[in-house]
Coordinates of C-alpha atoms in Angstrom, one line a residue:
M53 CA -17.0 -17.3 1.9
I54 CA -15.2 -14.1 1.0
V55 CA -13.7 -11.9 3.8
H56 CA -12.6 -8.4 2.5
M57 CA -9.0 -7.9 3.9
C58 CA -8.0 -4.4 4.8
Y59 CA -4.5 -5.4 6.4
P60 CA -2.5 -8.5 6.8
Q61 CA -3.9 -9.3 10.2
A62 CA -7.1 -10.0 8.5
V63 CA -5.6 -13.3 7.0
D64 CA -5.2 -14.4 10.6
A65 CA -8.8 -13.8 11.4
A66 CA -10.0 -15.4 8.3
C67 CA -8.2 -18.7 9.0
A68 CA -9.5 -18.7 12.6
H69 CA -13.0 -18.7 11.1
D70 CA -12.4 -21.3 8.3
V71 CA -12.9 -18.7 5.6
T72 CA -11.5 -20.3 2.2
A73 CA -10.8 -17.2 0.4
I74 CA -9.6 -13.6 0.9
A75 CA -10.1 -10.6 -1.5
W76 CA -9.1 -7.1 -1.4
D77 CA -11.7 -4.8 0.3
V78 CA -12.4 -2.8 -2.8
P79 CA -11.4 -3.2 -6.4
V80 CA -7.9 -1.9 -6.9
D81 CA -7.9 1.7 -8.2
L82 CA -4.5 2.6 -9.4
E83 CA -5.6 6.3 -9.0
D84 CA -5.8 5.6 -5.2
A85 CA -2.8 3.5 -4.9
M86 CA 0.9 4.1 -4.3
L87 CA 3.4 2.1 -6.5
I88 CA 6.9 1.7 -5.1
A89 CA 9.6 0.2 -7.1
Q90 CA 12.1 -1.5 -4.8
L91 CA 15.5 -1.7 -6.1
S92 CA 18.5 -3.0 -3.9
D93 CA 22.2 -3.5 -3.7
T94 CA 23.3 -1.6 -6.3
H95 CA 27.2 -1.6 -5.0
L96 CA 28.2 1.4 -7.3
T97 CA 31.9 1.9 -7.4
T98 CA 34.6 3.8 -9.4
G99 CA 37.7 2.5 -11.4
P100 CA 38.0 -0.4 -13.6
L101 CA 35.2 -2.2 -11.9
A102 CA 32.7 0.4 -12.2
A103 CA 30.8 -0.3 -15.4
E104 CA 28.9 -3.5 -14.5
P105 CA 27.2 -2.2 -11.4
A106 CA 26.5 1.1 -13.0
A107 CA 25.0 -0.4 -15.9
G108 CA 22.7 -2.6 -13.8
L109 CA 21.5 0.2 -11.9
H110 CA 20.8 2.2 -15.0
R111 CA 19.1 -0.6 -17.0
A112 CA 16.9 -1.3 -13.9
L113 CA 15.8 2.4 -13.6
G114 CA 15.1 2.4 -17.4
R115 CA 12.8 -0.7 -16.8
V116 CA 11.0 1.4 -14.0
L117 CA 10.3 4.0 -16.6
G118 CA 8.8 1.5 -18.9
L119 CA 6.0 0.6 -16.5
T120 CA 2.5 1.7 -17.0
P121 CA 1.6 3.5 -14.8
R122 CA 5.0 4.7 -13.7
P123 CA 5.9 4.1 -10.1
D124 CA 5.3 7.0 -7.5
H125 CA 8.6 6.2 -6.0
V126 CA 11.7 4.3 -6.2
V127 CA 13.5 2.9 -3.0
I128 CA 17.0 1.5 -3.2
T129 CA 17.2 -0.6 0.0
G130 CA 20.7 -0.2 0.8
D131 CA 24.5 -1.2 -0.1
L132 CA 24.4 1.7 -2.5
T133 CA 27.9 1.7 -3.1
E134 CA 30.6 -1.0 -2.6
H135 CA 33.1 0.9 -0.4
G136 CA 31.3 3.9 1.2
R137 CA 33.7 6.4 -0.7
P138 CA 32.6 9.7 -1.5
D139 CA 33.5 9.4 -5.3
E140 CA 31.3 6.5 -5.3
Y141 CA 28.3 8.5 -4.1
V142 CA 29.2 11.1 -6.8
A143 CA 28.8 8.3 -9.2
L144 CA 25.4 7.4 -7.8
R145 CA 24.3 10.9 -7.8
D146 CA 25.2 11.0 -11.6
V147 CA 22.8 8.1 -12.2
V148 CA 19.9 9.0 -10.2
G149 CA 20.3 12.8 -10.3
R150 CA 18.6 12.9 -13.7
F151 CA 16.1 10.2 -13.1
P152 CA 12.5 11.8 -13.5
L153 CA 10.8 9.9 -10.6
P154 CA 11.5 10.4 -6.9
V155 CA 14.2 8.4 -5.6
H156 CA 14.6 7.5 -2.0
L157 CA 18.0 6.0 -0.8
V158 CA 18.5 3.5 2.3
A159 CA 21.9 3.0 3.9
G160 CA 23.5 -0.4 4.1
N161 CA 26.6 -2.1 5.5
H162 CA 28.6 -1.4 2.5
D163 CA 27.6 2.3 2.9
D164 CA 29.3 5.3 4.6
R165 CA 26.8 7.6 6.5
E166 CA 28.9 10.5 6.6
S167 CA 29.6 10.5 2.9
L168 CA 25.9 9.4 2.0
L169 CA 24.8 12.6 3.9
D170 CA 27.4 14.8 2.6
I171 CA 26.4 14.1 -1.2
F172 CA 22.8 13.5 -0.6
G173 CA 21.9 15.7 2.5
G174 CA 19.4 18.2 1.8
T175 CA 18.1 16.6 -1.4
P176 CA 14.8 14.7 -2.1
C177 CA 16.8 11.5 -2.1
L178 CA 16.8 11.8 1.7
A179 CA 13.3 13.6 1.9
G180 CA 15.2 17.1 1.9
G181 CA 16.8 16.4 5.3
Y182 CA 20.3 15.4 6.6
S183 CA 19.5 12.2 8.4
A184 CA 19.4 8.5 7.1
H185 CA 16.4 7.8 8.6
Y186 CA 13.5 9.8 7.6
V187 CA 9.8 9.8 6.6
V188 CA 7.8 10.5 3.4
E189 CA 3.9 11.3 4.1
R190 CA 1.8 11.3 1.1
P191 CA -1.9 12.0 1.3
D192 CA -2.6 8.3 0.9
A193 CA 0.3 6.5 2.5
T194 CA 3.5 6.7 4.6
L195 CA 7.0 5.6 3.7
V196 CA 9.4 5.4 6.4
V197 CA 13.3 4.6 5.9
L198 CA 15.3 3.5 8.7
D199 CA 19.1 3.3 9.0
S200 CA 20.6 -0.1 10.1
L201 CA 24.1 0.8 9.3
T202 CA 26.4 -0.1 12.1
A203 CA 30.1 0.5 11.7
G204 CA 32.3 -2.4 12.7
A205 CA 29.5 -4.8 12.9
D206 CA 31.0 -7.2 10.4
G207 CA 28.0 -6.7 8.1
A208 CA 25.4 -7.0 10.7
G209 CA 22.8 -4.1 11.3
R210 CA 21.3 -2.5 14.1
L211 CA 18.7 0.3 14.7
G212 CA 18.9 1.2 18.4
A213 CA 16.3 2.3 20.7
E214 CA 16.5 6.1 19.8
Q215 CA 15.4 5.3 16.2
L216 CA 12.9 2.6 17.2
A217 CA 11.2 5.1 19.4
W218 CA 11.0 7.6 16.4
L219 CA 9.7 4.8 14.3
D220 CA 6.7 4.2 17.0
E221 CA 6.0 8.1 17.0
V222 CA 5.9 8.3 13.3
L223 CA 3.7 5.3 12.7
A224 CA 1.4 6.3 15.4
R225 CA 0.8 9.7 13.7
R226 CA -1.4 8.3 10.9
P227 CA -2.9 4.9 11.8
R228 CA -5.6 5.1 9.2
L229 CA -3.2 5.1 6.1
P230 CA -1.2 2.2 4.9
A231 CA 2.6 2.4 6.0
V232 CA 5.6 0.9 4.5
V233 CA 8.8 0.5 6.3
C234 CA 12.2 0.3 4.5
L235 CA 15.6 -0.7 5.7
H236 CA 18.6 -2.7 4.4
H237 CA 19.0 -5.6 7.0
P238 CA 16.5 -8.2 7.3
P239 CA 15.1 -8.4 10.8
V240 CA 14.6 -12.2 10.7
P241 CA 16.0 -15.2 9.5
V242 CA 15.6 -16.0 5.7
G243 CA 16.8 -19.4 5.7
M244 CA 20.3 -18.7 4.4
P245 CA 22.8 -19.4 7.4
F246 CA 25.6 -16.8 6.4
L247 CA 23.2 -14.1 5.7
D248 CA 21.2 -15.1 8.9
G249 CA 24.2 -14.4 10.7
I250 CA 24.7 -10.7 9.7
R251 CA 20.8 -9.9 9.8
L252 CA 19.5 -7.1 12.0
R253 CA 20.6 -7.6 15.5
D254 CA 17.7 -5.9 17.2
G255 CA 14.9 -7.5 14.8
D256 CA 12.8 -8.6 17.8
D257 CA 12.7 -4.9 18.9
L258 CA 11.6 -3.8 15.5
A259 CA 9.0 -6.6 15.5
K260 CA 7.5 -5.1 18.7
V261 CA 6.9 -1.7 17.3
V262 CA 5.6 -3.0 13.9
A263 CA 3.3 -5.3 15.5
A264 CA 1.8 -2.4 17.6
H265 CA 0.8 -0.6 14.1
P266 CA -1.4 -2.9 12.1
H267 CA -1.5 -0.4 9.3
V268 CA 2.1 -1.4 8.4
V269 CA 1.5 -3.2 5.1
R270 CA 4.9 -4.1 4.1
V271 CA 8.4 -4.2 5.5
L272 CA 11.0 -3.9 2.6
A273 CA 14.6 -5.0 2.9
G274 CA 17.9 -5.7 0.8
H275 CA 21.0 -7.3 2.0
V276 CA 20.2 -10.9 0.8
H277 CA 20.5 -10.1 -2.9
R278 CA 17.6 -12.5 -3.7
A279 CA 13.9 -12.2 -3.5
V280 CA 12.6 -13.8 -0.4
T281 CA 9.3 -13.4 1.5
V282 CA 8.9 -13.9 5.0
D283 CA 6.2 -13.4 7.6
F284 CA 7.1 -10.6 10.2
A285 CA 5.4 -9.1 13.2
G286 CA 1.8 -9.6 11.8
T287 CA 2.7 -8.2 8.1
V288 CA 5.0 -9.4 5.4
L289 CA 8.8 -8.8 4.9
T290 CA 10.3 -8.9 1.3
T291 CA 13.7 -8.7 0.3
A292 CA 14.6 -7.3 -3.3
P293 CA 17.4 -9.0 -5.7
S294 CA 20.1 -6.9 -6.5
T295 CA 20.6 -4.9 -9.6
W296 CA 24.0 -6.2 -10.0
R297 CA 24.5 -9.8 -8.9
Q298 CA 22.8 -12.2 -6.8
S299 CA 23.7 -14.6 -3.9
S300 CA 23.7 -18.3 -4.3
L301 CA 21.1 -20.2 -2.7
A302 CA 23.1 -21.6 0.1
L303 CA 20.4 -23.1 2.4
D304 CA 23.0 -25.6 3.9
A305 CA 25.6 -24.0 6.4
A306 CA 28.1 -26.4 5.0
E307 CA 27.7 -25.1 1.5
R308 CA 29.9 -22.2 0.2
F309 CA 28.2 -18.9 -0.1
G310 CA 29.0 -16.7 -3.1
Y311 CA 27.5 -14.8 -5.8
V312 CA 26.0 -16.0 -9.0
L313 CA 25.1 -14.2 -12.4
E314 CA 21.4 -14.9 -12.3
P315 CA 19.2 -12.6 -13.7
T316 CA 18.5 -9.4 -12.2
A317 CA 15.0 -7.7 -11.2
F318 CA 13.4 -5.5 -8.7
L319 CA 10.0 -5.7 -6.7
L320 CA 7.1 -3.6 -7.5
H321 CA 4.5 -3.0 -4.3
L322 CA 1.0 -1.9 -5.2
V323 CA -0.1 -0.1 -1.9
T324 CA -3.7 0.5 -1.2
K325 CA -6.0 0.9 1.8
A326 CA -6.7 -2.7 1.3
G327 CA -3.2 -3.8 1.8
C328 CA 0.0 -4.5 -0.3
A329 CA 0.6 -6.5 -3.4
T330 CA 4.0 -7.3 -4.6
H331 CA 5.3 -8.3 -8.0
T332 CA 8.7 -9.3 -9.4
V333 CA 9.7 -7.4 -12.3
Q334 CA 12.5 -9.0 -14.5
V335 CA 15.4 -6.5 -15.8
S336 CA 18.0 -8.5 -17.5
H337 CA 17.3 -11.5 -19.7
A338 CA 13.8 -9.7 -20.3
A339 CA 11.9 -8.3 -23.3
G340 CA 10.3 -5.7 -21.1
L341 CA 9.7 -2.1 -22.2
T342 CA 12.5 0.4 -21.0
G343 CA 12.7 4.1 -20.9
G344 CA 15.4 6.2 -21.5
F345 CA 16.7 9.0 -19.1

């Protein structure tokens, strides 16, 4: 028996009725799809250590341009810079400013909100506005960016009641179109004790909002420096690898946490009215086609 799935909640309904296979509602038509390339944790800086993070971002963006069809949007889910200094955002602007596809920026715990807004406020990278949380409303889908940056929180994040109310209102405006929600901090544990200790502090409150809007087909996060998939609020949470360096897979609290030079990659999300499919696209250690810019 086949059930045609419109949104992730249909999986639960299928399991309840002993359905053994799940299919998309209609064949995937890329003309009607939104393609999102999710890059993350670029950690751009300046000075003697600037070359490797910048090269990692440039290499990933080149790989994005090598895809057919090209994505409609690139989202960088936080930790855009290493220290949040104005000169680091200028360096980021030098890289993404000439990129030919729309790039949307998400604030992370390594970022500085004031410096981010000073350099990118009023530009398409922040949807033309002067806030680090914003919405991009396409004819076929909604892309929402949240700001979980919390100064002095030892790396953890928080959205707050005001931003969550705004998210609820934004999602309620277009309930018949798929929505993707982006933020830096994962709102639920990912099984890595060190990172779970600095996740989103009000993740339960975010879950209540997302669960009330079943057209949210994916929640995108960064922070983990690894590709992780987790059930969340009736939909799916994915975290993207870093374009620079990856976290060690420290699943035991007694294990030392650090960084490893594993291959870099990004996630490609194919969003349609039927739901969302996510692919991992290798960047380093790969022979994939790249484009110049």
